[in-house]
PDB file of C-alpha atoms in Angstrom:
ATOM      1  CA  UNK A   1       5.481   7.254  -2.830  1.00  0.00           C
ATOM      2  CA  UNK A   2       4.347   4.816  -5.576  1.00  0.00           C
ATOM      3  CA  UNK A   3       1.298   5.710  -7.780  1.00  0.00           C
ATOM      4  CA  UNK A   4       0.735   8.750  -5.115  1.00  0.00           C
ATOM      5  CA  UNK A   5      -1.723   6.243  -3.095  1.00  0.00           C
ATOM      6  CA  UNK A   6      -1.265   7.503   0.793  1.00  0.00           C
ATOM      7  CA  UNK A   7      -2.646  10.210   2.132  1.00  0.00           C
ATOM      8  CA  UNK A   8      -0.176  13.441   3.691  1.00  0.00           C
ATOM      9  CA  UNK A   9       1.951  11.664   5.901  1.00  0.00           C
ATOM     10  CA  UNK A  10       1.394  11.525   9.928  1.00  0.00           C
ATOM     11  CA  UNK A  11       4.029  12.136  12.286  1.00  0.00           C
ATOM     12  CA  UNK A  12       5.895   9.122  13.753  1.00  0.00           C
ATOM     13  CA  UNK A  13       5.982   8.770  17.317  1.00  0.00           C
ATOM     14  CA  UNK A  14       6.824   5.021  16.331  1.00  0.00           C
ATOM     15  CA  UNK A  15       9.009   4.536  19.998  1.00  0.00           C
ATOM     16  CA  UNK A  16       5.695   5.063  22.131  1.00  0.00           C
ATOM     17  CA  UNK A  17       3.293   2.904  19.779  1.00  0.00           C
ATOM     18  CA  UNK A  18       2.972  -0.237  21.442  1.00  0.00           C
ATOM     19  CA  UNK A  19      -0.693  -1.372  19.959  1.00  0.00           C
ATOM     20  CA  UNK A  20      -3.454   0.146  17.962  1.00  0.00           C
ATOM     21  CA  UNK A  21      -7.000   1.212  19.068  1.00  0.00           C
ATOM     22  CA  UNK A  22      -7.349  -2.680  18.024  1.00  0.00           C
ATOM     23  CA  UNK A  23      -5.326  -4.255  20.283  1.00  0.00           C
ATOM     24  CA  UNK A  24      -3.391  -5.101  17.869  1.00  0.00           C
ATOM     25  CA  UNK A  25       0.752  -4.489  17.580  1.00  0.00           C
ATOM     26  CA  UNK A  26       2.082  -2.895  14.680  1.00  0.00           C
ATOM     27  CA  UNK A  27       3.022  -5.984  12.855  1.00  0.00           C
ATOM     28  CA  UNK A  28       0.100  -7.712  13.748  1.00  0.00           C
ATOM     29  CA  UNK A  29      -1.368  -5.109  11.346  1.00  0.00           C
ATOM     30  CA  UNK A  30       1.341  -5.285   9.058  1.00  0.00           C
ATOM     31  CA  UNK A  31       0.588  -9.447   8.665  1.00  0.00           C
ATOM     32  CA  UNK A  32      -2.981  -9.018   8.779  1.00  0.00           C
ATOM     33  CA  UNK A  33      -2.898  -6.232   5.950  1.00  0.00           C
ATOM     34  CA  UNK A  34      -0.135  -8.369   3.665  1.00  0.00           C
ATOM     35  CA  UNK A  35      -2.479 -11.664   4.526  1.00  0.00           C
ATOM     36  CA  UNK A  36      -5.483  -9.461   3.010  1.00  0.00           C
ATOM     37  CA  UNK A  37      -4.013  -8.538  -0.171  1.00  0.00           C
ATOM     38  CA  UNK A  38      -2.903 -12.015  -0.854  1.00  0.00           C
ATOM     39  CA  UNK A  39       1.196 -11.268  -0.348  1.00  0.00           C
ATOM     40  CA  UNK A  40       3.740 -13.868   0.904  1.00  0.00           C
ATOM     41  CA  UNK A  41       6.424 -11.943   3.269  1.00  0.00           C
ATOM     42  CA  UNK A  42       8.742 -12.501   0.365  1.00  0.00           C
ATOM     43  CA  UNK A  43       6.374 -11.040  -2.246  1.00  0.00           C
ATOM     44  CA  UNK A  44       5.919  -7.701  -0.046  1.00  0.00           C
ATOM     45  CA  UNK A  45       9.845  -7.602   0.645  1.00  0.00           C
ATOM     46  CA  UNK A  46      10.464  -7.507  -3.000  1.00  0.00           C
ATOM     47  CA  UNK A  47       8.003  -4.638  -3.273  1.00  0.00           C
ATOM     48  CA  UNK A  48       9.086  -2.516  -1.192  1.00  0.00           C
ATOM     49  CA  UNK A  49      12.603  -3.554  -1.925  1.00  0.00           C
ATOM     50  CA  UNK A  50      13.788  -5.335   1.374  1.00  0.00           C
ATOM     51  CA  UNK A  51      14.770  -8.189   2.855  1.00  0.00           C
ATOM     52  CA  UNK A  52      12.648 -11.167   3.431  1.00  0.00           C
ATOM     53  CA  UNK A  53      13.390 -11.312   7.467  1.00  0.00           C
ATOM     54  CA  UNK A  54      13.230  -7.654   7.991  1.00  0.00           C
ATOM     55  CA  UNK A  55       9.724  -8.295   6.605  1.00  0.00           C
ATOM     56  CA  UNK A  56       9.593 -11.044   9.682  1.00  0.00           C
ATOM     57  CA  UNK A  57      11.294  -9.369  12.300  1.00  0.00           C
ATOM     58  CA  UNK A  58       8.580  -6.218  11.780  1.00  0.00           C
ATOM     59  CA  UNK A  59       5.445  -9.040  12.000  1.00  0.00           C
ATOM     60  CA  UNK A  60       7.009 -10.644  14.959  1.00  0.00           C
ATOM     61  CA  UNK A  61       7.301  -7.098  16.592  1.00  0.00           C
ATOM     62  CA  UNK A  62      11.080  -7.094  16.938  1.00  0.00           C
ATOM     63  CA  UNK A  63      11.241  -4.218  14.909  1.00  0.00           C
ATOM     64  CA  UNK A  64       9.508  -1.366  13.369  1.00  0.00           C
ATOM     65  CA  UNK A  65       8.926   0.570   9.754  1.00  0.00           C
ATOM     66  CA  UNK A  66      10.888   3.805   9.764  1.00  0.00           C
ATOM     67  CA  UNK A  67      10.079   6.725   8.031  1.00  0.00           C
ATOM     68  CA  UNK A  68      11.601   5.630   5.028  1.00  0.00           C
ATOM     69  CA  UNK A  69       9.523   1.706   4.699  1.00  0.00           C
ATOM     70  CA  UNK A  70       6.430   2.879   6.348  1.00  0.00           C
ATOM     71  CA  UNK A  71       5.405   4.568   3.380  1.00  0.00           C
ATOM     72  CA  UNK A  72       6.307   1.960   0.788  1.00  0.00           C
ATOM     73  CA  UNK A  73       4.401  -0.671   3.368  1.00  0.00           C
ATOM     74  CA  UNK A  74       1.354   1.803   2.641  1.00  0.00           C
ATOM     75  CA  UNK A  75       1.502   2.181  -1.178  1.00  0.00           C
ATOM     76  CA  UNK A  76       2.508  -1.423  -1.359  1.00  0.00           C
ATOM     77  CA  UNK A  77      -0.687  -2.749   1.117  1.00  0.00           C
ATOM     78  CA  UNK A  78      -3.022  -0.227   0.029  1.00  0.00           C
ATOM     79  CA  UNK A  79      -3.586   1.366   3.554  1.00  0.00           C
ATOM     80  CA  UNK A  80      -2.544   4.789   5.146  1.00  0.00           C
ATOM     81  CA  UNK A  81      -0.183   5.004   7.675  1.00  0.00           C
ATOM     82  CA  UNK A  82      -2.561   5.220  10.367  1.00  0.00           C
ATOM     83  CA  UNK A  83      -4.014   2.181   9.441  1.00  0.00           C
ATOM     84  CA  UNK A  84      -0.644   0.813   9.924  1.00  0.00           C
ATOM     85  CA  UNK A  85      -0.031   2.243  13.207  1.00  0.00           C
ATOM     86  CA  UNK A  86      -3.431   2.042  14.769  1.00  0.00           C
ATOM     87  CA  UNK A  87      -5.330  -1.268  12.986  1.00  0.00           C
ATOM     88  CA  UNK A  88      -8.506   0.897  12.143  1.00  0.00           C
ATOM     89  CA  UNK A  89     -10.082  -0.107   8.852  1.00  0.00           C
ATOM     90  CA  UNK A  90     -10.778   3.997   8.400  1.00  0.00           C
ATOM     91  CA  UNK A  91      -9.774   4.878   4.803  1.00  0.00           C
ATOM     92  CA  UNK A  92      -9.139   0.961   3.970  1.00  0.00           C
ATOM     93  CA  UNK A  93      -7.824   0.865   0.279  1.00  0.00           C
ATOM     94  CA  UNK A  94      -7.775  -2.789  -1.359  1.00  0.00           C
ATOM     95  CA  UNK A  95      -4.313  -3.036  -3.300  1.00  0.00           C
ATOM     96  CA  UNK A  96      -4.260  -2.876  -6.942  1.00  0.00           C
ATOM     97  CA  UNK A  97      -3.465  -5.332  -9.420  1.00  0.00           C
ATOM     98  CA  UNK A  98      -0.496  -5.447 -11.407  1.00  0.00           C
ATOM     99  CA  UNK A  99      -2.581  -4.520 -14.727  1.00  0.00           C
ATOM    100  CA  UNK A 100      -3.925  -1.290 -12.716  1.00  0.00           C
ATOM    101  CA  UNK A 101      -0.201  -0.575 -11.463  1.00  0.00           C
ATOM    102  CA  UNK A 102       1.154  -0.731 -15.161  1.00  0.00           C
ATOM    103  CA  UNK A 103      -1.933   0.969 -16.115  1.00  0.00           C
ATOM    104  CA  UNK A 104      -0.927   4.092 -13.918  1.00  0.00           C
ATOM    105  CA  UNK A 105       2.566   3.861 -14.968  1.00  0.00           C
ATOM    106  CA  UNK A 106       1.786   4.646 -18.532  1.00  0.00           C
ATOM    107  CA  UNK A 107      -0.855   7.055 -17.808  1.00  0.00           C
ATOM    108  CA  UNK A 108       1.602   9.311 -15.578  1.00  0.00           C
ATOM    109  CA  UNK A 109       2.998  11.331 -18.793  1.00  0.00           C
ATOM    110  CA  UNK A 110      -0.043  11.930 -20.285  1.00  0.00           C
ATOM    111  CA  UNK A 111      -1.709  15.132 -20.565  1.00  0.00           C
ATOM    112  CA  UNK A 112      -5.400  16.002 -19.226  1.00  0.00           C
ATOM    113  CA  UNK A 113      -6.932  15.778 -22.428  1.00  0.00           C
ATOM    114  CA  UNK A 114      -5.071  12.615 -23.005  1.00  0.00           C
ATOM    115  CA  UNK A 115      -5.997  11.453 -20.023  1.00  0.00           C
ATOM    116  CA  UNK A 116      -9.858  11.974 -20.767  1.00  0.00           C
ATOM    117  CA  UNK A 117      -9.530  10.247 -24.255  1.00  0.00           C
ATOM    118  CA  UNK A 118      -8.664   7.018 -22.458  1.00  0.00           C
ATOM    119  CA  UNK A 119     -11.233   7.460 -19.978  1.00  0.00           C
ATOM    120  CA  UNK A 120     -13.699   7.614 -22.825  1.00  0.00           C
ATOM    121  CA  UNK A 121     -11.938   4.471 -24.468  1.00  0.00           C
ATOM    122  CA  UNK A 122     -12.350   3.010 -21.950  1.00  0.00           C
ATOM    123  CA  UNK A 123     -15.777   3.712 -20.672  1.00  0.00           C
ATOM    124  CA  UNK A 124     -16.888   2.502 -24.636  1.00  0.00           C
ATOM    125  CA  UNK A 125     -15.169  -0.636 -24.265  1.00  0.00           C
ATOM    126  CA  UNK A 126     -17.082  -1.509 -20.747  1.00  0.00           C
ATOM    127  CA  UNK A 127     -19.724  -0.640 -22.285  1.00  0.00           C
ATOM    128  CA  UNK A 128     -19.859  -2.630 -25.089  1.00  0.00           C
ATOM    129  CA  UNK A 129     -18.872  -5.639 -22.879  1.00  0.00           C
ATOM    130  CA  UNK A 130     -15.598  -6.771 -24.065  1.00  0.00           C
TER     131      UNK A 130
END
């Protein structure tokens, strides 16, 4: 999981799920959700570290995330899994930036109280504007 953004994970009956409560497939949610957070297919194969047509091949339907990608498809689209599965916009998380991923990455290490001293830095330097 990267940054700890999707909730517990669901289990996959990924065989029997033909289309969401949308009417929507699978990777028709997959496109729309990569399309939304402004990724090429090549961007979001890089992500999640994967190949450009398997990236394809699960828009087009010919193929499906496994365990192992369907949670890297989450953290990397901002969505849970069942928004994956089942195209509802319940729990809809935009993706974050690169500056807020790199932000969490060096925050991970840091202690509570550490953690609240950048907080306040940073509330004081909204606040001021700059």
């Amino acid at each position: 999981m990267i940054f700890g953004l999707t909730s517990p994970r669901i289990k996959l009956g990924l065989e029997s799920i033909q289309q969401g409560v949308t009417g929507m497939s699978v990777g028709e949610n997959i496109k729309r959700f990569r399309e939304d957070a402004g990724y090429t297919q090549k961007q979001l194969a890089e992500i999640i570290q994967v190949k450009e047509p398997y990236i394809s091949a699960l828009e087009r339907g010919q193929r499906r995330p496994g365990k192992k990608i369907l949670p890297l498809l989450c953290d990397a689209l901002g969505v849970d899994e069942k928004t994956i599965l089942f195209g509802t916009r319940e729990e809809y998380q935009r993706p974050l930036s690169y500056e807020e991923k790199v932000l969490l990455a060096a925050t991970e290490s840091l202690s509570k109280d550490q953690l609240r001293e950048v907080i306040q830095y940073m509330m004081k330097l909204k606040a001021s504007g700059e």
